[in-house]
Amino acid sequence: MSAFLDPREIYDLLLDYAIARTPVNRATLGLVWTLVESDNAAGLAMSPGGEALRTLNWPGTLVGRPLPELARWVKEWDPFQAALGMAACNAAINTRRCLPPGEILEPRQDGDNNLAVFRHFLPELTGKRVVVVGRYPGLDRFAAAHGLDLTVLERRPGPNDLPDAACEYLLPQAEWVFLTASSIPNKTFPRLMELSRDATVVLMGPTVPWLAEFHHFGVDYLAGVEIADRAAPGQIVAEGGGTRLFDGAVRYRVAPLTPAATWDWLRRQIAFTAAEKEQLNREMEDWYAAHSCTQRFPRLAEREAIGQKLSRLDSCAHELWSREPPPGVACLAGTALPVTVAAG
């Protein structure tokens, strides 16, 4: 692992992507999953569990709010607000439709599709010390059937789980760590990543944000989901569905965050973000040409946020490129964009 970003930066990074003032069309806080939908995309997160207070003061007020307003809740300590904030961030990220290269794990007819990620990595897990942060239904049976040395850490431990405090002792010794992305809204992600720095880390689950920058936090694989049927998740979430979500509404995608793959993904994100900034620059020029200089461009904060996002992307790409440039490619001084070295 060669992370160079402080894992605490994840929350600012998420908000870098939640800047377009797209209105929320629907927000569903289900028993197992939370879903936020806009015109262009939808985002999932795991619901926090436990009993919601009857006195929550925002139900009935979320539809129509700008997506960034809900996304900022990802920094809140209230677990229900944080889950909605995480789902809103994922909806904003998914609007870009910039998925990484990787392998799609198609649902199987024999069920256990919620365990598809573990099935995918099974050949590499035999004989290894594996720690799973978060309980996955059916995992004990799967581990026993395949002879895996597997320990589960859970905030609300069941009979075969260890409490999450055991992470301080087990994660530094683990060879593989499967980390639920719900660790992001519940604020345990930074410490768990620090403890897992010597392991191969798979960040997994419907809560995973599709961001190439996770490479720089030390994540080796993203195992998130893409929505296969836009209509299906809303009904499943609203009706209290859990593992049923994986039987066709969504499908897992496993993306290795190798230097080459991460660079290609970052390069596409940089190009997309630079185009966004250029478009806003043109809008700003038109605005000031038509209005008094005493009036403020209404999207100035959004333009500044895009600039911050572009700067963070460029820093990540430049660091990655300077450490591990692919053969036949060199870095131009002062930029993260590559030039190809001609043969001979």
CSV table of C-alpha atoms in Angstrom, one decimal, residues 260 263-264 267 317 320-332 335-343:
chain,number,residue,atom,x,y,z
A,260,ALA,CA,-2.4,2.2,-14.9
A,263,TRP,CA,-4.4,6.9,-14.1
A,264,ASP,CA,-6.7,6.3,-17.1
A,267,ARG,CA,-7.4,11.4,-16.8
A,317,ALA,CA,-2.8,12.2,-11.0
A,320,LEU,CA,0.6,8.7,-9.2
A,321,TRP,CA,2.3,9.5,-12.4
A,322,SER,CA,5.5,10.6,-10.8
A,323,ARG,CA,5.8,7.4,-8.7
A,324,GLU,CA,4.7,4.8,-11.3
A,325,PRO,CA,4.6,6.1,-14.9
A,326,PRO,CA,3.8,3.3,-17.4
A,327,PRO,CA,6.5,2.2,-19.9
A,328,GLY,CA,6.8,4.5,-22.9
A,329,VAL,CA,5.2,7.5,-21.1
A,330,ALA,CA,6.8,10.5,-19.5
A,331,CYS,CA,5.4,13.4,-17.4
A,332,LEU,CA,5.6,17.0,-18.7
A,335,THR,CA,1.4,19.0,-15.3
A,336,ALA,CA,-0.1,15.6,-14.5
A,337,LEU,CA,-1.0,15.0,-18.2
A,338,PRO,CA,1.3,12.6,-20.0
A,339,VAL,CA,3.2,12.7,-23.2
A,340,THR,CA,4.1,9.5,-25.1
A,341,VAL,CA,7.8,8.9,-25.7
A,342,ALA,CA,8.4,8.0,-29.3
A,343,ALA,CA,10.2,4.8,-29.9
